[in-house]
Short mmCIF file of C-alpha atoms in Angstrom, two decimals:
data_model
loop_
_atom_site.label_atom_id
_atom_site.label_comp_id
_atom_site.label_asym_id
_atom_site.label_seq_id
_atom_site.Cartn_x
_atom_site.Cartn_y
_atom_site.Cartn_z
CA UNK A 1 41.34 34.43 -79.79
CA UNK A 2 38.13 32.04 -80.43
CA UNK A 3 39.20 28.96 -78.55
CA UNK A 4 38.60 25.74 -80.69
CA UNK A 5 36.13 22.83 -80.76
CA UNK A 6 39.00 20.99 -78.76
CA UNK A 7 39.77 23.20 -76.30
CA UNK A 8 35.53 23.58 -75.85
CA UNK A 9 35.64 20.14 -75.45
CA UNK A 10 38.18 20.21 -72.73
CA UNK A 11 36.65 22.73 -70.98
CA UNK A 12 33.36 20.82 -71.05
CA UNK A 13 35.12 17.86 -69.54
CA UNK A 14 36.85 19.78 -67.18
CA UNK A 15 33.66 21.31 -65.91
CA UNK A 16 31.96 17.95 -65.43
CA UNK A 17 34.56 16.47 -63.57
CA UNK A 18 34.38 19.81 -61.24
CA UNK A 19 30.47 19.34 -60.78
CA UNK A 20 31.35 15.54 -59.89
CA UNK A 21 33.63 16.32 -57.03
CA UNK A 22 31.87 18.93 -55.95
CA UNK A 23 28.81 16.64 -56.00
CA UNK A 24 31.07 13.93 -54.21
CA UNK A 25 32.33 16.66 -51.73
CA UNK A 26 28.59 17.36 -50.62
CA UNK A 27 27.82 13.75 -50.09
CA UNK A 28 30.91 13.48 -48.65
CA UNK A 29 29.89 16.58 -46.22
CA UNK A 30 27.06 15.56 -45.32
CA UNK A 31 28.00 11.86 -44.59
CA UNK A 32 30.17 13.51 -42.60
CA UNK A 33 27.85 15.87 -40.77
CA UNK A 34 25.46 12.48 -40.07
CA UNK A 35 28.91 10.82 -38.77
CA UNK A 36 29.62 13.73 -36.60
CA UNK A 37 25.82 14.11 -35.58
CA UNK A 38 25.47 10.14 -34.50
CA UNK A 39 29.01 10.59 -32.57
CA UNK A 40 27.52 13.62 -30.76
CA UNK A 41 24.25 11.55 -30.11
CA UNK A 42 26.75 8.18 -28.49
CA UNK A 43 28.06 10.99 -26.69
CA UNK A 44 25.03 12.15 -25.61
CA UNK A 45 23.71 9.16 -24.96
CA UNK A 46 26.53 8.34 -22.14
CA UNK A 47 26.01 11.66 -20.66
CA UNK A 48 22.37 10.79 -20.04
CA UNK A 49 22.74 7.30 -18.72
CA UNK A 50 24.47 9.18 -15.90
CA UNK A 51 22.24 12.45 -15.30
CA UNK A 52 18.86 10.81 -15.76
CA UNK A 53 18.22 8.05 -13.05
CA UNK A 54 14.58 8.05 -13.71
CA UNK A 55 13.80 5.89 -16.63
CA UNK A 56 10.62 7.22 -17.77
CA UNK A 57 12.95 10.17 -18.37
CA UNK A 58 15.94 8.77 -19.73
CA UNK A 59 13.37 6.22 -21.89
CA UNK A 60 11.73 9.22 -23.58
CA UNK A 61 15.27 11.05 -24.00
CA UNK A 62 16.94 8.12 -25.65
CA UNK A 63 14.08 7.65 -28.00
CA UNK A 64 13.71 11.31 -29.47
CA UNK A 65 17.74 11.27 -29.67
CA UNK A 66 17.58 7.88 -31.49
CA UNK A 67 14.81 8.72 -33.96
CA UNK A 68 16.47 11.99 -34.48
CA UNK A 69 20.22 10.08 -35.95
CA UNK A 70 17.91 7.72 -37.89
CA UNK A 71 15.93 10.39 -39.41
CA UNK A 72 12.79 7.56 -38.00
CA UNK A 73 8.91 9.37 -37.87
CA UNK A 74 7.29 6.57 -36.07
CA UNK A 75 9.56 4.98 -32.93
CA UNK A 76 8.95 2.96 -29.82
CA UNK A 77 11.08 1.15 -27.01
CA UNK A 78 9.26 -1.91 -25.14
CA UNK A 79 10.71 -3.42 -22.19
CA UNK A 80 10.97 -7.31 -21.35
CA UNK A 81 9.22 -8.59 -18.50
CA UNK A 82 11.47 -11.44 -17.72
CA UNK A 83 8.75 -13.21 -15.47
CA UNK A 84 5.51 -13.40 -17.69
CA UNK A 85 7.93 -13.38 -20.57
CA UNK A 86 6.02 -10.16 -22.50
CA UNK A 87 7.14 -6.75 -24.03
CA UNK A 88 5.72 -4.26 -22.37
CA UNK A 89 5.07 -0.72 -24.72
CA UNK A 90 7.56 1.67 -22.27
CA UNK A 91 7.34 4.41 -24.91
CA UNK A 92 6.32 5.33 -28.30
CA UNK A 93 6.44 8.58 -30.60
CA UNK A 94 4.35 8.96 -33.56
CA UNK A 95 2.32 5.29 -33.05
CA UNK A 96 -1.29 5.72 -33.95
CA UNK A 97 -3.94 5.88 -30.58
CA UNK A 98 -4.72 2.04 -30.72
CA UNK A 99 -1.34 0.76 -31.28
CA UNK A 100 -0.06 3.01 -28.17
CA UNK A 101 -2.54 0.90 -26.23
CA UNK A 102 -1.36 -2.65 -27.16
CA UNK A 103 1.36 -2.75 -24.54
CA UNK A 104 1.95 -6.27 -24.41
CA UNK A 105 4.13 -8.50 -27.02
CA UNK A 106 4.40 -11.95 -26.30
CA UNK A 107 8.66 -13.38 -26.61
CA UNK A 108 8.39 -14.80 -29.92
CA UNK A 109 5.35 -13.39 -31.63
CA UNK A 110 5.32 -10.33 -33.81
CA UNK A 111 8.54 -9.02 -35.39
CA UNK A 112 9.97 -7.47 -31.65
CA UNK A 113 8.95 -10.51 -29.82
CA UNK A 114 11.09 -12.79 -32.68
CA UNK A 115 13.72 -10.35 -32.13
CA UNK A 116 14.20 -10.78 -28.57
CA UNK A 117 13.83 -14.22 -28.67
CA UNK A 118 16.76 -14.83 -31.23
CA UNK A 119 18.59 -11.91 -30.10
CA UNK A 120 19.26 -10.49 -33.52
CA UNK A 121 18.21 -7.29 -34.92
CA UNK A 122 15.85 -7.27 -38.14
CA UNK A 123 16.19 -4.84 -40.95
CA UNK A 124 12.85 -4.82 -43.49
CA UNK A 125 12.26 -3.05 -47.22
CA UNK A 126 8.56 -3.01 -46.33
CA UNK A 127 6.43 -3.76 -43.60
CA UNK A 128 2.86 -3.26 -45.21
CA UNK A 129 3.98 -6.31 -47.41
CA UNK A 130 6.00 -8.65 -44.79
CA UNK A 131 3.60 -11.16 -43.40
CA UNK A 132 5.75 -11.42 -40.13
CA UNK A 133 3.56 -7.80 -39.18
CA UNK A 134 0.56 -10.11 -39.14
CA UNK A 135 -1.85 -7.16 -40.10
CA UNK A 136 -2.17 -6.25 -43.91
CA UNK A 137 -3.48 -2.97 -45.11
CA UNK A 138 -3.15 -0.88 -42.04
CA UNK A 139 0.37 -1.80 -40.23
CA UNK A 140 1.05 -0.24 -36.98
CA UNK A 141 4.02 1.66 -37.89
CA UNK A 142 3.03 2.61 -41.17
CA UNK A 143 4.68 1.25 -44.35
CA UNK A 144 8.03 1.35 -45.83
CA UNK A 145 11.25 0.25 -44.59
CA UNK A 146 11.38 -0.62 -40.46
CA UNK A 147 14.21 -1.76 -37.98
CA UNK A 148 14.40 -3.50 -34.84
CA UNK A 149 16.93 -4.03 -32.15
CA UNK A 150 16.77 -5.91 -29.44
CA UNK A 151 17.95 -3.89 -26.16
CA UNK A 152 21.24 -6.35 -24.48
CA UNK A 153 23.11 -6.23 -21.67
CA UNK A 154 25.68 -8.67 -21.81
CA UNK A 155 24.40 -12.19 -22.30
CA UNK A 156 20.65 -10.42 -21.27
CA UNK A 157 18.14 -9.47 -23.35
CA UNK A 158 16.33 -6.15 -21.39
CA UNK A 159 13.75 -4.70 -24.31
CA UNK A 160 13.63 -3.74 -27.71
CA UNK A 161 13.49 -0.40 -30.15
CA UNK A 162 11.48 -0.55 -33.04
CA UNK A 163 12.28 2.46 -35.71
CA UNK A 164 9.97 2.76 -38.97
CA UNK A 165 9.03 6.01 -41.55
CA UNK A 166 12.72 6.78 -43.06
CA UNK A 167 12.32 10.47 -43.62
CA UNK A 168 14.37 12.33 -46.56
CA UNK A 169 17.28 14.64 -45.31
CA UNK A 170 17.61 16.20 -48.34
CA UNK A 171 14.27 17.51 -48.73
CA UNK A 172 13.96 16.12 -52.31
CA UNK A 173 10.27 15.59 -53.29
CA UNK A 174 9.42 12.55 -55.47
CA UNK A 175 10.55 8.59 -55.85
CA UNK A 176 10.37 6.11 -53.60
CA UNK A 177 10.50 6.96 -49.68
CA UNK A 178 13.71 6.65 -48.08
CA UNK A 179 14.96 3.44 -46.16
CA UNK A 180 16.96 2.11 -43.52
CA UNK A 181 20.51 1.08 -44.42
CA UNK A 182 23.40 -1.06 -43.35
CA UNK A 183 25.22 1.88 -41.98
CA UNK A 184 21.75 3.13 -39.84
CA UNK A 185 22.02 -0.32 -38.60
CA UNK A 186 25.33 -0.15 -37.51
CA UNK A 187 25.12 3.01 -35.73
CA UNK A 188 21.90 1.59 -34.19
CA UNK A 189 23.94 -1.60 -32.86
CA UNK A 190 26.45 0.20 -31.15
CA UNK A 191 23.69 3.25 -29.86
CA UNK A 192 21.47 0.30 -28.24
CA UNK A 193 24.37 -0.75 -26.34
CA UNK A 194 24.82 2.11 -24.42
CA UNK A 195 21.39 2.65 -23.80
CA UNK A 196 20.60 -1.22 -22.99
CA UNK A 197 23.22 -0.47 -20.13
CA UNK A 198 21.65 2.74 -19.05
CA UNK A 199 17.97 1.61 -18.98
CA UNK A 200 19.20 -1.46 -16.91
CA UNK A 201 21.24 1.06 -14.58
CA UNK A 202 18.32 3.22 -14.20
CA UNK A 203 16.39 0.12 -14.08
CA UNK A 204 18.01 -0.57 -11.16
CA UNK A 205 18.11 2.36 -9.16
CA UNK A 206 15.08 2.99 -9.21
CA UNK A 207 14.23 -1.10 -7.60
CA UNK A 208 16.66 0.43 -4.92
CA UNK A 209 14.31 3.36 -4.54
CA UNK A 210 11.45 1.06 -4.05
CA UNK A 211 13.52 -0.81 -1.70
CA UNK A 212 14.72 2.01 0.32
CA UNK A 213 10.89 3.52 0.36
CA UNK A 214 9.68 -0.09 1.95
CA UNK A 215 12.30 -0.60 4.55
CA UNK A 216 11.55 3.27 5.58
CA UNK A 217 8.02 2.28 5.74
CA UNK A 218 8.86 -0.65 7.79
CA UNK A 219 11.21 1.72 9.86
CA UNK A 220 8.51 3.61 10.79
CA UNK A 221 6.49 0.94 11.17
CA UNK A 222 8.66 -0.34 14.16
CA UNK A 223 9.01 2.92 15.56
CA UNK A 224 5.16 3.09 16.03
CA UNK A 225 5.17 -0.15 17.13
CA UNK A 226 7.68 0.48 20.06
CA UNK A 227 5.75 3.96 21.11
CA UNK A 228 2.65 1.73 21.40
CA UNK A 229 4.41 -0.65 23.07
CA UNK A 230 6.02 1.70 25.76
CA UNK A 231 2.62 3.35 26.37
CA UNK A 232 1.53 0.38 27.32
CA UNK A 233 4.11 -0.76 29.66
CA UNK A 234 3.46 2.94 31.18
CA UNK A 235 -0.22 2.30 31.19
CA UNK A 236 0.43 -1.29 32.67
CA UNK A 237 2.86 0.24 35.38
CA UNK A 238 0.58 2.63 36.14
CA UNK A 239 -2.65 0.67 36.79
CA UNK A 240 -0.56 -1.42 38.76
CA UNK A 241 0.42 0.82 40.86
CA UNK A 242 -3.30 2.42 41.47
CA UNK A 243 -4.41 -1.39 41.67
CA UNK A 244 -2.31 -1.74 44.99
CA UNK A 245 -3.73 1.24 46.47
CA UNK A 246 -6.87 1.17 45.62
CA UNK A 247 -7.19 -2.38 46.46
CA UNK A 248 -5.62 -1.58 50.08
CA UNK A 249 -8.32 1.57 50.46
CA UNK A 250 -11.37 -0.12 48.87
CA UNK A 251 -10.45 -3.35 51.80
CA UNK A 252 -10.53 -0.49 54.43
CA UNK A 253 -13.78 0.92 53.39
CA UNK A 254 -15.62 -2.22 52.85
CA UNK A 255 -15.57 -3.20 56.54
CA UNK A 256 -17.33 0.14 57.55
CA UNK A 257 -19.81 -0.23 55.06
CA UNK A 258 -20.72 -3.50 55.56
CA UNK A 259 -21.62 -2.31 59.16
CA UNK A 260 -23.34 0.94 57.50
CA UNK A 261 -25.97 -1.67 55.63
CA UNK A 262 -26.36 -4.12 58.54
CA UNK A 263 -27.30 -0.72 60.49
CA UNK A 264 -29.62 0.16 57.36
CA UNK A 265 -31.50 -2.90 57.24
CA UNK A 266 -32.28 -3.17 60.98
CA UNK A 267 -33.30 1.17 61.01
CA UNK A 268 -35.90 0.15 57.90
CA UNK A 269 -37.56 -2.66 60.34
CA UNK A 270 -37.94 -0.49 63.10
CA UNK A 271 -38.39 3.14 62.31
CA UNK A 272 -41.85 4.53 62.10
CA UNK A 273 -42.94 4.80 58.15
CA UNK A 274 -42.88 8.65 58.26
CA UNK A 275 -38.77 7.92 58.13
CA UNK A 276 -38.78 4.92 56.04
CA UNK A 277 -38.18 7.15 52.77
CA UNK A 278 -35.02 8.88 54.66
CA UNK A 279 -33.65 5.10 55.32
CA UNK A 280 -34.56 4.17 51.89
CA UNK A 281 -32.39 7.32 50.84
CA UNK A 282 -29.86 6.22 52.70
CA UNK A 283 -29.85 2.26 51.65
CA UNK A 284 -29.40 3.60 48.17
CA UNK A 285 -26.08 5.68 48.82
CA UNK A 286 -24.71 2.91 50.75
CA UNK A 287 -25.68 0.75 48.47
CA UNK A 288 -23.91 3.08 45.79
CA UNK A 289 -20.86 2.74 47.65
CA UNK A 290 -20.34 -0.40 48.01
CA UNK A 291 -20.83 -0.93 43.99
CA UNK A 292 -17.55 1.54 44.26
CA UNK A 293 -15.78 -0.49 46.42
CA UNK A 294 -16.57 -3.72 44.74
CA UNK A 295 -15.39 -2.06 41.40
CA UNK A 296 -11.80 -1.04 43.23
CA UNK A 297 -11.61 -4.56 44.42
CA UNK A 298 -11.70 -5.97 40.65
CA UNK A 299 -9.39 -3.15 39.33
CA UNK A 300 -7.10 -3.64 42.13
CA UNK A 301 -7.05 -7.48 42.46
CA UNK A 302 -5.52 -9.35 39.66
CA UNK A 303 -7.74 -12.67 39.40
CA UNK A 304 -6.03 -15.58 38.37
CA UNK A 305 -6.66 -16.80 34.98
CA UNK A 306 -9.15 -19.87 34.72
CA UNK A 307 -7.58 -20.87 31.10
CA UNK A 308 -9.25 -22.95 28.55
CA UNK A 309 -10.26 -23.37 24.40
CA UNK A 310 -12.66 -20.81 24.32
CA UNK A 311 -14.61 -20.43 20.60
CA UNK A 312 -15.21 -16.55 19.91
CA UNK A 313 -18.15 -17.02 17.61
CA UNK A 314 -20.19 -18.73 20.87
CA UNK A 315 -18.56 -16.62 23.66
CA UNK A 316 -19.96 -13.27 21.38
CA UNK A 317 -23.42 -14.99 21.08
CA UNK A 318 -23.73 -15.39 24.39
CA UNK A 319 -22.83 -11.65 25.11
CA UNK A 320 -25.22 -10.63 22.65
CA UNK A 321 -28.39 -13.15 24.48
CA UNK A 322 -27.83 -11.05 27.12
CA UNK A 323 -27.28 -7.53 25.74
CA UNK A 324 -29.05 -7.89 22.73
CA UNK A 325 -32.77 -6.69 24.09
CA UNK A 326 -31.26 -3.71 25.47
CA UNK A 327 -29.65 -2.94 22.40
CA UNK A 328 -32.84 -3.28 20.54
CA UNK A 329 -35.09 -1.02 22.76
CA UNK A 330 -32.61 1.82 22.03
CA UNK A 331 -32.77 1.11 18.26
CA UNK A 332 -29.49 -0.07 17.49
CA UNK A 333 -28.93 -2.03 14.96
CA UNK A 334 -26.13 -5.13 15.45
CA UNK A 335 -24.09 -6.34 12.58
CA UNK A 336 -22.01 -9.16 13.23
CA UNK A 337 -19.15 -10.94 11.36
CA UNK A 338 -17.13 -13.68 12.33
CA UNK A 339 -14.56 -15.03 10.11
CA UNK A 340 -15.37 -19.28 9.20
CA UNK A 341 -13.10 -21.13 10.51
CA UNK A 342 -11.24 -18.78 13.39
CA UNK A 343 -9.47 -20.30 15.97
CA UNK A 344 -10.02 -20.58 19.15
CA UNK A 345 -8.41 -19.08 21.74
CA UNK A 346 -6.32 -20.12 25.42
CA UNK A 347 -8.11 -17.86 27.27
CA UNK A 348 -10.58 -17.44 30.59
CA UNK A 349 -13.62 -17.28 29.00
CA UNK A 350 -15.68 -15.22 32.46
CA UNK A 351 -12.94 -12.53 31.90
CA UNK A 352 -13.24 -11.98 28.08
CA UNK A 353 -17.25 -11.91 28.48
CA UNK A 354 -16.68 -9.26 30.76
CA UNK A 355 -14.52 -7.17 28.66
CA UNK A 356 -16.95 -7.74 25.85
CA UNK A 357 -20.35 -6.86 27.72
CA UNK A 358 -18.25 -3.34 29.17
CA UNK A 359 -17.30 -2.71 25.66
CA UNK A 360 -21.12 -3.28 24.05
CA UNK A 361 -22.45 -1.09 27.17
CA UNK A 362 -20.01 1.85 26.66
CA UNK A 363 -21.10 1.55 22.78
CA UNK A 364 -24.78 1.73 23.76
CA UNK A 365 -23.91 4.69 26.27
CA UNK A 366 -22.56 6.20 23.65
CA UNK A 367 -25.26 6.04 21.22
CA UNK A 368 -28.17 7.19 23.13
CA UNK A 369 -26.99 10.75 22.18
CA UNK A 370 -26.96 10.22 18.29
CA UNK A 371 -30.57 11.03 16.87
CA UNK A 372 -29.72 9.43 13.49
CA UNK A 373 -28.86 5.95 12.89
CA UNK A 374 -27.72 3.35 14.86
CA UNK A 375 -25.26 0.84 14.28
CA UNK A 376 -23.14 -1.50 15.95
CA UNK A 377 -20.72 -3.42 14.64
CA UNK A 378 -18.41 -6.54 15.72
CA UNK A 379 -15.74 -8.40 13.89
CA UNK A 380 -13.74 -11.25 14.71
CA UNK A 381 -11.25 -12.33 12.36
CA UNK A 382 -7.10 -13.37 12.11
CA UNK A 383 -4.47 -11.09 12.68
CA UNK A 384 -1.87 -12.65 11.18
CA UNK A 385 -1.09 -16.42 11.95
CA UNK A 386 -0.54 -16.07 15.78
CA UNK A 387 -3.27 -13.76 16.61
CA UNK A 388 -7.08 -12.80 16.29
CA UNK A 389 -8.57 -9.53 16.11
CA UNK A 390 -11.78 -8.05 17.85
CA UNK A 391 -13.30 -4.90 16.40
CA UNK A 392 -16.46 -2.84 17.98
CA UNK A 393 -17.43 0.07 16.30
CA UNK A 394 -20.26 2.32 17.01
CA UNK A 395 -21.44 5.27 15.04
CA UNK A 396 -22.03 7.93 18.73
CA UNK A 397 -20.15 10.86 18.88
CA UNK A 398 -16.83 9.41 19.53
CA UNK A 399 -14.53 10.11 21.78
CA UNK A 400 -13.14 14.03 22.38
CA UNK A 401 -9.20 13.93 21.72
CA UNK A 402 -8.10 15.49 24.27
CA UNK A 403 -8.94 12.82 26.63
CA UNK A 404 -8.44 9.31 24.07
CA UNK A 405 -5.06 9.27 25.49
CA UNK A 406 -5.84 8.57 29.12
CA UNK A 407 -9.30 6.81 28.30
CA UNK A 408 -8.35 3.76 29.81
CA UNK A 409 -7.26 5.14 33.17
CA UNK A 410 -8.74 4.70 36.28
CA UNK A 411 -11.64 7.05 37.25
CA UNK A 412 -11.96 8.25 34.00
CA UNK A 413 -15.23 9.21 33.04
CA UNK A 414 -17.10 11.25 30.47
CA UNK A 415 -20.67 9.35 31.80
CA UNK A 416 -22.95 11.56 34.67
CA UNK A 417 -23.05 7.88 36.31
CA UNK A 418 -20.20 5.12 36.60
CA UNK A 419 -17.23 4.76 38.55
CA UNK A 420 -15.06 4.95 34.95
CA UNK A 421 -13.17 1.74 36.15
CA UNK A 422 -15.14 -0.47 33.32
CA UNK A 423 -12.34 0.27 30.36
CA UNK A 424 -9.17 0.32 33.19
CA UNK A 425 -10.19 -3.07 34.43
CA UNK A 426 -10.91 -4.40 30.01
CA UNK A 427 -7.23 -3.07 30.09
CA UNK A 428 -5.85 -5.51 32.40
CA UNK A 429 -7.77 -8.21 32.02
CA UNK A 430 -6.71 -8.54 28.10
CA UNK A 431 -3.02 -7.69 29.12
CA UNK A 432 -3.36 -10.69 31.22
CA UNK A 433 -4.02 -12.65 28.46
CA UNK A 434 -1.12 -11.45 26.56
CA UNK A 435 -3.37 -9.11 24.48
CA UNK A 436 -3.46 -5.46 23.86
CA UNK A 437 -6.92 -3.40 24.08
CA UNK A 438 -6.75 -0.12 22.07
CA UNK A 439 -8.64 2.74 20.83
CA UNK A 440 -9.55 4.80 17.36
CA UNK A 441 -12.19 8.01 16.89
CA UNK A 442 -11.71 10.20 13.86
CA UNK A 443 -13.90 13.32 14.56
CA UNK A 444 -17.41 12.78 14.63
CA UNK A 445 -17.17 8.91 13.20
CA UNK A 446 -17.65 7.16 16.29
CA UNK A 447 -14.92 4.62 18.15
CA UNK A 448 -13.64 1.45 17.44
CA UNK A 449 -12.36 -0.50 19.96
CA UNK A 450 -9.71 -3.17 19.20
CA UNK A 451 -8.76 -6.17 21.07
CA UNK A 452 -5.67 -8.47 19.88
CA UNK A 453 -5.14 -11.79 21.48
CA UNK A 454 -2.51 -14.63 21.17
CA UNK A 455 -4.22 -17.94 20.03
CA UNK A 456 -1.41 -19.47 21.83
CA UNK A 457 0.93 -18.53 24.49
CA UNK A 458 3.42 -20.03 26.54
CA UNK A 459 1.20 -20.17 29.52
CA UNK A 460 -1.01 -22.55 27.09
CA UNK A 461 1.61 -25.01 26.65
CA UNK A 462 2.43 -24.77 30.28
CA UNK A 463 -1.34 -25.01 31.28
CA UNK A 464 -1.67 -28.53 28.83
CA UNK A 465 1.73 -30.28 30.00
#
């Protein structure tokens, strides 16, 4: 049976009606599919805020997840710095070279820094025509439709996300390009939520990073401090302890000797000239001696302190009048630096000349086995607002480490000639003061010797009431 033009008809109608719900059912699919997709990607997003503490990390995951439920080509997130009141460029995808350099958007400028400032986000049909992009003809995120949403937490504004270059899901060639709806917007809204809370999370544990990383610096810092500090209450126990015996044995020797070179004196009058050279010999060794002795008096007797203002800059010019030809005739070369303006200091002004001329002669010592350069240097400057610091550096050998520990002990030596009492008696003397005298040589780059003085101490106060 040949159906009829009616039942043809019906059929026709029929069919269409089947091609527009089935065309309804794929829109409907895939509308679901994005639904399901932008769930999966809140989902996600919570997941991440609490596996990725690092926010360069999470940053870069949020942004290929977000441009990935937006269908976006071009995408960038720019953080607020809440002091200098700029958006920073924290991450971008897809931005040309020059843009990805222009990390800085002042709050209120520029279609991200309006957004922040209102706190509202902007949907546009075109940015190569809106003037708010401020650059015609070549916009940074291309052309076509662009979003922006500002990043919130709370009543707080942290950053922004900037989305442009709607790509087709559908694959169909032709027409105008794709653009950013309502719905995208939406979905956008409730996505930057989350991630405005994660960023600020990680935001914030990585500050308490920082913070952990400086007060471990400033643990160890301590702990350094207090080993220094009980080395030198060893060291300072310790020379005062060899100070009382020394000083007891040097007193006991000194009588003898002052005989031995009342005896020398009187033999060189009276002996016939053949033996003259012998009593000569002999002068010399007692003579020797008693520079010993004299030494072990100084290290063992603790000289009371003679306080007054003493200027640095003068006290080191006067050191250098009288060191300074020396220094020359053996080619080194003297830089000196002495901060304007530095304090002076409570101090006895003999005792720190002496530590200063033994330092400057140990330099020179030192340097007369270098055949290159030269070079001694001295700096006086602040340490701080209670202190000043004294550096002498010389470019010799340095000192060997297996013996910079116990360099400033008594008798210790690395010269052919010397009693090695110069440094041990520097020691004490800048203790006195309320100082602390200390030591660095690296390999093979010399030594720097540093003393650290109080520009006031209680004794001061004491001294001027």
């Amino acid at each position: 049976m040949v159906p009829g033009l009616g039942q043809v008809a019906e059929i026709g109608e029929i069919a269409h009606a089947f091609s527009r719900m089935l065309s309804e059912l794929r829109g409907s699919t895939e509308r679901l599919e994005d639904l399901v997709f932008k769930l999966g990607t809140l989902n996600d997003m919570v997941e991440m805020a609490a596996r990725i503490p690092k926010i360069e990390d999470l940053l870069s995951h949020v942004l290929e997840r977000t441009m990935r439920a937006v269908s976006a080509g071009i995408a960038s997130i720019m953080l607020l710095d809440h002091e200098r009141q700029v958006l920073r460029m924290a991450v971008g995808r897809g931005l040309r070279d020059e843009t990805e350099a222009e990390v800085e958007v002042r709050v209120g400028e520029g279609i991200a820094g309006r957004v922040v400032e209102l706190g509202e986000p902007v949907l546009v049909a075109d940015i190569a025509t809106d003037p708010r992009f401020g650059r015609q003809g070549s916009p940074p995120y291309g052309g076509g439709s662009f979003i922006c949403m500002p990043l919130r937490v709370g009543d707080r504004i942290v950053g922004a996300v900037n989305l442009a270059k709607k790509e087709s899901t559908t694959g169909a060639a032709g027409g105008s390009p794709p653009a950013f709806t309502q719905t995208d917007l939406q979905f956008l809204n409730a996505l930057m939520t989350y991630t405005a809370y994660a960023v600020d999370n990680a935001r914030l544990f990585q500050e308490a990073q920082e913070a952990t990383h400086r007060l471990q610096e400033v643990v160890e810092d301590q702990k350094l401090r207090l080993t220094l500090a009980q080395q030198q209450m060893v060291q300072a126990a310790k020379l005062s302890a060899l100070g009382e015996l020394v000083a007891g044995v040097a007193h006991e020797l000194n009588n003898p000797l002052t005989v031995l070179i009342g005896v020398t004196e009187m033999l060189d009058e009276k002996v016939p000239e053949s033996l003259r050279e012998h009593v000569g010999l002999l002068k010399d060794a007692v003579e020797a001696a008693r520079h010993v002795v004299r030494g072990l008096l100084t290290f063992g007797r603790k000289m009371p302190l003679e306080r007054r203002r003493v200027d640095l800059g003068d006290l080191l010019d006067r050191v250098l009048a009288l060191t300074s030809s020396e220094l020359r005739i053996t080619d080194i070369v003297i830089e000196k630096e002495v901060e304007s303006g530095l304090p002076a200091v409570w101090a006895d002004g003999n005792q720190l000349q002496q530590v200063l001329t033994n330092l400057i002669a140990n330099a020179k010592q030192a340097m007369a086995e270098v055949d290159g350069q030269r070079r001694l240097r001295i700096s006086m400057r602040r340490a701080g607002a209670n202190r000043v610091r004294i550096l002498i550096a010389d470019t010799g050998p340095g000192i060997p480490p297996a013996i910079i520990a116990s360099v400033f002990d008594p008798f210790m030596t690395t010269k052919p000639e010397g009693t090695g009492l110069g440094l041990s008696i520097s020691y004490g003397i800048i203790r006195e003061h309320g100082g602390q005298l200390s030591v660095e040589s690296p390999p093979g780059r010399g030594a720097t010797f540093a003393i650290e003085l109080p520009i006031e101490t209680p004794a001061a106060d004491a001294a001027r009431a």
